[in-house]
Tab-separated table of C-alpha atoms and ligand atoms in Angstrom:
chain	number	residue	atom	x	y	z
O	1	UNK	CA	0.000	0.000	0.000
O	2	UNK	CA	1.188	3.550	-0.739
O	3	UNK	CA	1.290	6.450	1.698
O	4	UNK	CA	-1.314	7.833	4.044
O	5	UNK	CA	-4.089	10.332	3.415
O	6	UNK	CA	-5.908	11.962	6.300
O	7	UNK	CA	-9.590	12.553	5.483
O	8	UNK	CA	-12.186	14.793	7.091
O	9	UNK	CA	-15.726	15.963	6.497
O	10	UNK	CA	-18.437	17.307	8.762
O	11	UNK	CA	-20.870	15.167	6.683
O	12	UNK	CA	-20.580	11.498	7.782
O	13	UNK	CA	-21.558	10.120	4.370
O	14	UNK	CA	-18.902	12.252	2.695
O	15	UNK	CA	-16.186	10.936	5.052
O	16	UNK	CA	-17.041	7.423	3.872
O	17	UNK	CA	-16.719	8.586	0.251
O	18	UNK	CA	-13.276	10.044	1.012
O	19	UNK	CA	-12.227	6.786	2.704
O	20	UNK	CA	-13.485	5.021	-0.431
O	21	UNK	CA	-11.228	7.263	-2.523
O	22	UNK	CA	-8.181	6.397	-0.375
O	23	UNK	CA	-8.873	2.673	-0.627
O	24	UNK	CA	-9.305	2.952	-4.405
O	25	UNK	CA	-6.043	4.901	-4.633
O	26	UNK	CA	-4.159	2.283	-2.611
O	27	UNK	CA	-3.602	4.700	0.288
O	28	UNK	CA	-4.051	4.234	4.013
O	29	UNK	CA	-7.051	6.269	5.217
O	30	UNK	CA	-6.774	8.002	8.578
O	31	UNK	CA	-10.163	9.597	9.336
O	32	UNK	CA	-10.630	12.606	11.618
O	33	UNK	CA	-13.811	12.655	13.675
O	34	UNK	CA	-15.246	15.117	16.163
O	35	UNK	CA	-18.185	12.914	17.064
O	36	UNK	CA	-17.978	9.499	18.749
O	37	UNK	CA	-20.636	7.895	16.524
O	38	UNK	CA	-18.884	9.116	13.358
O	39	UNK	CA	-15.558	7.824	14.704
O	40	UNK	CA	-17.061	4.361	15.254
O	41	UNK	CA	-18.726	4.373	11.839
O	42	UNK	CA	-15.451	5.254	10.082
O	43	UNK	CA	-13.648	2.475	11.957
O	44	UNK	CA	-16.416	0.027	11.071
O	45	UNK	CA	-16.498	1.009	7.379
O	46	UNK	CA	-13.007	1.015	6.028
O	47	UNK	CA	-10.758	3.566	7.748
O	48	UNK	CA	-7.344	2.194	8.691
O	49	UNK	CA	-7.276	4.421	11.749
O	50	UNK	CA	-9.510	7.077	13.289
O	51	UNK	CA	-8.343	10.114	15.235
O	52	UNK	CA	-11.228	11.146	17.457
O	53	UNK	CA	-11.013	14.701	18.767
O	54	UNK	CA	-12.950	14.363	21.966
O	55	UNK	CA	-13.754	18.060	21.960
O	56	UNK	CA	-17.195	18.013	23.491
O	57	UNK	CA	-18.162	21.220	21.707
O	58	UNK	CA	-17.825	19.850	18.168
O	59	UNK	CA	-16.395	23.000	16.620
O	60	UNK	CA	-13.819	21.493	14.251
O	61	UNK	CA	-12.511	24.814	12.958
O	62	UNK	CA	-11.212	25.551	16.468
O	63	UNK	CA	-8.826	22.568	16.176
O	64	UNK	CA	-6.945	23.387	12.974
O	65	UNK	CA	-3.596	23.605	14.749
O	66	UNK	CA	-4.090	20.149	16.299
O	67	UNK	CA	-5.334	18.755	12.988
O	68	UNK	CA	-2.200	20.038	11.254
O	69	UNK	CA	-0.060	18.441	13.959
O	70	UNK	CA	-1.968	15.140	13.650
O	71	UNK	CA	-1.453	15.119	9.886
O	72	UNK	CA	2.280	15.658	10.392
O	73	UNK	CA	2.318	13.015	13.131
O	74	UNK	CA	0.771	10.466	10.779
O	75	UNK	CA	3.376	11.249	8.143
O	76	UNK	CA	0.492	11.853	5.735
O	77	UNK	CA	1.095	13.000	2.178
O	78	UNK	CA	-2.405	14.379	1.694
O	79	UNK	CA	-5.322	15.921	3.555
O	80	UNK	CA	-8.560	15.191	1.674
O	81	UNK	CA	-11.498	17.258	2.883
O	82	UNK	CA	-15.204	17.168	2.023
O	83	UNK	CA	-16.082	20.366	0.201
O	84	UNK	CA	-18.693	21.846	2.514
O	85	UNK	CA	-18.710	25.321	4.029
O	86	UNK	CA	-16.977	24.078	7.177
O	87	UNK	CA	-14.725	21.683	5.297
O	88	UNK	CA	-13.427	24.427	3.012
O	89	UNK	CA	-12.603	26.578	6.040
O	90	UNK	CA	-10.741	23.728	7.725
O	91	UNK	CA	-8.874	22.898	4.491
O	92	UNK	CA	-7.712	26.472	3.920
O	93	UNK	CA	-6.463	26.940	7.472
O	94	UNK	CA	-4.672	23.589	7.637
O	95	UNK	CA	-3.055	24.186	4.222
O	96	UNK	CA	-1.766	27.533	5.512
O	97	UNK	CA	-0.466	26.003	8.742
O	98	UNK	CA	1.331	23.197	6.888
O	99	UNK	CA	2.361	25.414	3.967
O	100	UNK	CA	0.912	22.793	1.585
O	101	UNK	CA	-0.769	23.643	-1.750
O	102	UNK	CA	-4.585	23.580	-1.726
O	103	UNK	CA	-6.750	22.429	-4.651
O	104	UNK	CA	-10.385	23.229	-3.956
O	105	UNK	CA	-13.599	21.723	-5.337
O	106	UNK	CA	-12.029	19.116	-7.573
O	107	UNK	CA	-14.495	17.146	-9.661
O	108	UNK	CA	-12.074	14.262	-10.225
O	109	UNK	CA	-8.909	13.231	-8.455
O	110	UNK	CA	-6.519	10.410	-9.270
O	111	UNK	CA	-3.610	9.655	-6.963
O	112	UNK	CA	-0.313	8.820	-8.627
O	113	UNK	CA	3.196	8.476	-7.232
O	114	UNK	CA	4.064	11.728	-5.514
O	115	UNK	CA	1.295	13.734	-7.128
O	116	UNK	CA	-2.433	14.050	-7.673
O	117	UNK	CA	-4.041	14.472	-11.062
O	118	UNK	CA	-7.129	16.588	-10.609
O	119	UNK	CA	-9.920	18.080	-12.675
O	120	UNK	CA	-11.768	21.266	-11.831
O	121	UNK	CA	-14.564	23.140	-13.528
O	122	UNK	CA	-13.751	26.661	-14.529
O	123	UNK	CA	-15.320	29.524	-16.550
O	124	UNK	CA	-18.700	28.998	-14.885
O	125	UNK	CA	-18.615	25.256	-15.550
O	126	UNK	CA	-18.017	25.567	-19.312
O	127	UNK	CA	-14.462	24.213	-19.174
O	128	UNK	CA	-12.889	21.250	-17.403
O	129	UNK	CA	-9.336	22.062	-16.379
O	130	UNK	CA	-6.766	19.305	-15.752
O	131	UNK	CA	-4.018	19.988	-13.239
O	132	UNK	CA	-1.308	18.179	-11.333
O	133	UNK	CA	-0.634	18.920	-7.692
O	134	UNK	CA	2.563	17.714	-6.112
O	135	UNK	CA	2.128	15.925	-2.773
O	136	UNK	CA	1.906	16.700	0.078
O	137	UNK	CA	-1.239	18.691	-0.609
O	138	UNK	CA	-4.701	19.545	0.650
O	139	UNK	CA	-7.675	18.841	-1.632
O	140	UNK	CA	-11.390	19.500	-1.185
O	141	UNK	CA	-13.868	17.158	-2.882
O	142	UNK	CA	-17.652	17.724	-3.211
O	143	UNK	CA	-20.127	14.941	-2.355
O	144	UNK	CA	-20.933	12.175	-4.807
O	145	UNK	CA	-17.516	11.808	-6.467
O	146	UNK	CA	-16.472	8.476	-4.946
O	147	UNK	CA	-18.215	5.281	-3.868
O	148	UNK	CA	-18.609	5.300	-0.083
O	149	UNK	CA	-16.470	2.796	1.739
O	150	UNK	CA	-18.428	0.072	3.506
O	151	UNK	CA	-15.975	-2.760	4.163
O	152	UNK	CA	-14.517	-2.898	7.684
O	153	UNK	CA	-10.771	-3.302	7.981
O	154	UNK	CA	-9.301	-5.558	10.607
O	155	UNK	CA	-7.529	-3.684	13.353
O	156	UNK	CA	-8.845	-0.189	12.617
O	157	UNK	CA	-8.124	1.634	15.845
O	158	UNK	CA	-9.885	4.693	17.227
O	159	UNK	CA	-7.412	6.966	18.991
O	160	UNK	CA	-9.067	9.513	21.269
O	161	UNK	CA	-7.242	12.837	21.420
O	162	UNK	CA	-8.022	15.530	23.905
O	163	UNK	CA	-6.876	18.948	22.824
O	164	UNK	CA	-7.511	22.516	23.789
O	165	UNK	CA	-9.499	24.399	21.165
O	166	UNK	CA	-8.348	27.721	19.786
O	167	UNK	CA	-9.652	30.106	22.449
O	168	UNK	CA	-10.579	32.701	19.854
O	169	UNK	CA	-13.645	30.616	18.887
O	170	UNK	CA	-16.651	30.357	21.156
O	171	UNK	CA	-19.755	28.423	20.192
O	172	UNK	CA	-22.672	30.485	21.479
O	173	UNK	CA	-25.731	28.590	20.355
O	174	UNK	CA	-26.993	26.078	17.785
O	175	UNK	CA	-30.495	26.421	16.388
O	176	UNK	CA	-31.862	23.751	14.089
O	177	UNK	CA	-33.180	25.135	10.796
O	178	UNK	CA	-35.787	22.903	9.229
O	179	UNK	CA	-34.916	21.897	5.679
O	180	UNK	CA	-37.173	23.773	3.295
O	181	UNK	CA	-36.910	21.539	0.280
O	182	UNK	CA	-36.157	17.967	-0.689
O	183	UNK	CA	-33.110	15.944	0.356
O	184	UNK	CA	-31.492	16.033	-3.081
O	185	UNK	CA	-28.111	14.635	-2.021
O	186	UNK	CA	-29.672	11.254	-1.249
O	187	UNK	CA	-32.400	11.246	-3.907
O	188	UNK	CA	-32.601	8.193	-6.137
O	189	UNK	CA	-34.762	10.007	-8.722
O	190	UNK	CA	-35.223	13.740	-9.337
O	191	UNK	CA	-37.763	15.674	-11.405
O	192	UNK	CA	-36.299	19.105	-12.189
O	193	UNK	CA	-38.601	22.023	-13.035
O	194	UNK	CA	-37.381	24.868	-15.232
O	195	UNK	CA	-38.712	28.144	-16.571
O	196	UNK	CA	-40.820	26.207	-19.070
O	197	UNK	CA	-43.503	26.310	-16.365
O	198	UNK	CA	-45.703	29.339	-16.954
O	199	UNK	CA	-46.852	29.843	-13.369
O	200	UNK	CA	-46.144	28.602	-9.870
O	201	UNK	CA	-49.370	26.593	-9.532
O	202	UNK	CA	-48.373	24.580	-12.594
O	203	UNK	CA	-45.465	23.086	-10.631
O	204	UNK	CA	-48.133	20.709	-9.325
O	205	UNK	CA	-47.516	18.784	-12.549
O	206	UNK	CA	-43.858	18.267	-11.557
O	207	UNK	CA	-44.881	17.190	-8.053
O	208	UNK	CA	-47.536	14.809	-9.442
O	209	UNK	CA	-45.019	13.211	-11.788
O	210	UNK	CA	-42.482	12.982	-8.944
O	211	UNK	CA	-45.072	11.279	-6.719
O	212	UNK	CA	-45.739	8.608	-9.351
O	213	UNK	CA	-41.995	8.058	-9.878
O	214	UNK	CA	-41.068	8.195	-6.189
O	215	UNK	CA	-38.814	11.151	-7.005
O	216	UNK	CA	-37.826	14.414	-5.308
O	217	UNK	CA	-38.480	17.779	-7.004
O	218	UNK	CA	-35.588	20.112	-7.850
O	219	UNK	CA	-35.438	23.210	-10.059
O	220	UNK	CA	-33.169	25.572	-11.938
O	221	UNK	CA	-31.686	28.661	-10.331
O	222	UNK	CA	-34.081	30.870	-12.285
O	223	UNK	CA	-37.088	29.091	-10.784
O	224	UNK	CA	-35.674	29.413	-7.252
O	225	UNK	CA	-33.883	32.764	-7.307
O	226	UNK	CA	-35.769	34.824	-9.913
O	227	UNK	CA	-39.291	33.473	-9.575
O	228	UNK	CA	-38.894	32.304	-5.960
O	229	UNK	CA	-41.299	29.445	-6.653
O	230	UNK	CA	-39.175	26.844	-4.805
O	231	UNK	CA	-36.633	27.190	-1.958
O	232	UNK	CA	-33.006	27.961	-2.892
O	233	UNK	CA	-31.726	24.686	-1.414
O	234	UNK	CA	-33.366	22.709	-4.224
O	235	UNK	CA	-31.802	24.343	-7.228
O	236	UNK	CA	-29.196	22.291	-9.036
O	237	UNK	CA	-26.059	23.596	-10.689
O	238	UNK	CA	-22.670	25.153	-10.284
O	239	UNK	CA	-23.857	27.561	-7.623
O	240	UNK	CA	-26.511	25.193	-6.273
O	241	UNK	CA	-26.688	21.507	-5.399
O	242	UNK	CA	-24.656	18.759	-7.036
O	243	UNK	CA	-26.782	15.643	-7.467
O	244	UNK	CA	-26.213	12.075	-8.596
O	245	UNK	CA	-29.593	10.325	-8.822
O	246	UNK	CA	-30.245	7.240	-10.954
O	247	UNK	CA	-32.812	9.284	-12.917
O	248	UNK	CA	-32.756	13.053	-13.575
O	249	UNK	CA	-35.866	14.104	-15.487
O	250	UNK	CA	-36.033	17.735	-16.585
O	251	UNK	CA	-39.192	19.626	-17.547
O	252	UNK	CA	-38.796	22.924	-19.406
O	253	UNK	CA	-35.096	23.237	-18.514
O	254	UNK	CA	-32.939	24.678	-21.304
O	255	UNK	CA	-29.813	22.908	-19.980
O	256	UNK	CA	-27.352	25.803	-19.687
O	257	UNK	CA	-23.924	24.601	-18.629
O	258	UNK	CA	-24.210	26.248	-15.200
O	259	UNK	CA	-27.210	24.030	-14.534
O	260	UNK	CA	-26.182	20.771	-16.098
O	261	UNK	CA	-22.769	20.544	-14.371
O	262	UNK	CA	-24.696	19.945	-11.162
O	263	UNK	CA	-26.448	16.887	-12.584
O	264	UNK	CA	-24.048	15.460	-15.131
O	265	UNK	CA	-23.100	12.494	-12.920
O	266	UNK	CA	-26.742	11.297	-12.919
O	267	UNK	CA	-27.298	7.730	-14.095
O	268	UNK	CA	-29.885	8.621	-16.756
O	269	UNK	CA	-30.903	12.099	-17.906
O	270	UNK	CA	-34.301	12.467	-19.580
O	271	UNK	CA	-35.395	15.873	-20.897
O	272	UNK	CA	-38.744	17.330	-21.950
O	273	UNK	CA	-38.550	20.646	-23.825
O	274	UNK	CA	-40.481	22.304	-26.666
O	275	UNK	CA	-37.315	23.549	-28.299
O	276	UNK	CA	-35.575	20.758	-30.186
O	277	UNK	CA	-32.379	22.851	-30.218
O	278	UNK	CA	-32.288	23.315	-26.435
O	279	UNK	CA	-28.811	22.391	-25.098
O	280	UNK	CA	-30.403	20.024	-22.600
O	281	UNK	CA	-30.829	17.490	-25.414
O	282	UNK	CA	-27.017	17.271	-25.803
O	283	UNK	CA	-26.704	16.284	-22.149
O	284	UNK	CA	-29.739	13.966	-22.097
O	285	UNK	CA	-29.782	10.216	-22.705
O	286	UNK	CA	-33.433	10.453	-23.809
O	287	UNK	CA	-35.290	13.536	-24.982
O	288	UNK	CA	-38.934	14.312	-25.629
O	289	UNK	CA	-39.508	17.363	-27.832
O	290	UNK	CA	-42.890	18.580	-26.724
O	291	UNK	CA	-45.001	20.834	-24.553
O	292	UNK	CA	-44.610	19.763	-20.935
O	293	UNK	CA	-48.273	20.592	-20.344
O	294	UNK	CA	-49.174	17.781	-22.752
O	295	UNK	CA	-46.250	15.418	-22.130
O	296	UNK	CA	-46.390	15.303	-18.309
O	297	UNK	CA	-50.070	14.234	-17.966
O	298	UNK	CA	-49.450	11.578	-20.629
O	299	UNK	CA	-46.373	10.329	-18.744
O	300	UNK	CA	-48.299	10.242	-15.454
O	301	UNK	CA	-51.121	8.218	-17.055
O	302	UNK	CA	-48.652	5.829	-18.697
O	303	UNK	CA	-46.728	5.302	-15.438
O	304	UNK	CA	-49.916	4.761	-13.453
O	305	UNK	CA	-51.100	2.141	-15.941
O	306	UNK	CA	-47.721	0.470	-16.398
T	1	FAD	C1	-22.387	32.556	-12.723
T	1	FAD	C2	-23.683	31.865	-13.004
T	1	FAD	C3	-24.036	30.782	-12.208
T	1	FAD	C4	-25.226	30.109	-12.444
T	1	FAD	N1	-25.540	29.035	-11.681
T	1	FAD	C5	-26.653	28.327	-11.959
T	1	FAD	C6	-26.978	27.146	-11.225
T	1	FAD	O1	-26.268	26.741	-10.312
T	1	FAD	N2	-28.103	26.478	-11.556
T	1	FAD	C7	-28.934	26.877	-12.567
T	1	FAD	O2	-29.957	26.212	-12.809
T	1	FAD	N3	-28.659	27.988	-13.269
T	1	FAD	C8	-27.542	28.720	-12.984
T	1	FAD	N4	-27.282	29.842	-13.701
T	1	FAD	C9	-28.297	30.316	-14.664
T	1	FAD	C10	-28.222	29.537	-15.975
T	1	FAD	O3	-27.260	30.137	-16.816
T	1	FAD	C11	-29.585	29.585	-16.702
T	1	FAD	O4	-29.982	30.924	-16.861
T	1	FAD	C12	-30.684	28.830	-15.974
T	1	FAD	O5	-30.253	27.539	-15.618
T	1	FAD	C13	-31.882	28.723	-16.916
T	1	FAD	O6	-32.939	28.127	-16.243
T	1	FAD	P1	-34.093	27.410	-17.071
T	1	FAD	O7	-33.522	26.318	-17.889
T	1	FAD	O8	-35.142	27.075	-16.065
T	1	FAD	O9	-34.674	28.591	-17.963
T	1	FAD	P2	-34.549	28.914	-19.502
T	1	FAD	O10	-33.115	28.948	-19.924
T	1	FAD	O11	-35.374	30.114	-19.721
T	1	FAD	O12	-35.196	27.649	-20.213
T	1	FAD	C14	-36.571	27.356	-20.201
T	1	FAD	C15	-36.775	26.201	-21.163
T	1	FAD	O13	-38.147	25.827	-21.116
T	1	FAD	C16	-38.540	25.503	-22.435
T	1	FAD	N5	-40.010	25.627	-22.485
T	1	FAD	C17	-40.774	26.752	-22.500
T	1	FAD	N6	-42.071	26.434	-22.469
T	1	FAD	C18	-42.148	25.071	-22.439
T	1	FAD	C19	-43.215	24.141	-22.398
T	1	FAD	N7	-44.494	24.536	-22.360
T	1	FAD	N8	-42.910	22.820	-22.398
T	1	FAD	C20	-41.615	22.384	-22.434
T	1	FAD	N9	-40.570	23.242	-22.473
T	1	FAD	C21	-40.821	24.558	-22.451
T	1	FAD	C22	-37.789	26.469	-23.328
T	1	FAD	O14	-37.692	25.964	-24.639
T	1	FAD	C23	-36.445	26.526	-22.620
T	1	FAD	O15	-35.543	25.556	-23.134
T	1	FAD	C24	-26.099	30.536	-13.488
T	1	FAD	C25	-25.724	31.628	-14.277
T	1	FAD	C26	-24.542	32.270	-14.040
T	1	FAD	C27	-24.164	33.421	-14.910
């Protein structure tokens, strides 16, 4: 086996994906955890070792100094971090403390000897840029890029570390905010509504189709941000959610690159649009050129009678 990567995310599922990446790359995976249950889950699902920061207050960004020291202590050649708001903050600080290069939001990463080959989207998602980063390095990876690890490894130890947090941070209060929209990250099927819908009430068609399919409803940024017909946490794209369902069915979505980059890893993309030249048809596996107001009721009937 090659060297060691330390992995961290504040999203438990994403940590397992990062462990999966290490295993696939032939690297030892040392997972960082700030929660006992996450530490146990990592140990039970493929990490070679888990460093559990028994912080009590679960404010990972207050432990960057200790994280940097742990990475050095493990002799790691990479720190792979889930690309979330908190993960990006941790990655940037640790990269600065270690004086390692940082590659953020990579869409693909392949570990070679002494370096990482990475791909990143640039120019608003219109261009894929290939780069090499010499190890040791810090990399942030969004969800859904690697298969989550699930196989336990014999002898994975959980090492509890007690460390003093950076006194400049104080957690005052946590208030749960109820999710407004669907859980797109874990959706198996998604129906995505675009500006092809003439009015908000018509979105019922998308919800009816989703109900028959057992799908969640997403939308384009224009539907969420301009029209404000659906909450902002359900729009897909470069500045919205990245999704990877088995089925991504679009209704009246033109398929601009800023939208489609968020869904291009879907298993099957099916598009309904009146304009046969809409760019969505280049991204779709199957396309229906037609008026969604006619196509959707027909689809619902067909699915109900199937
Ligand atoms: C920096 C930047 C970041 C962005 N980030 C995102 C992002 O993250 N996500 C995102 O979604 N967008 C993003 N956008 C906006 C993006 O460029 C598009 O403007 C947006 O995705 C278009 O949304 P739409 O497809 O719903 O609307 P439109 O482009 O207006 O397309 C509507 C489609 O509906 C079709 N249509 C009309 N009537 C019917 C009908 N009756 N039946 C069937 N089809 C019909 C039309 O032919 C058309 O193809 C970003 C833009 C910029 C500049």
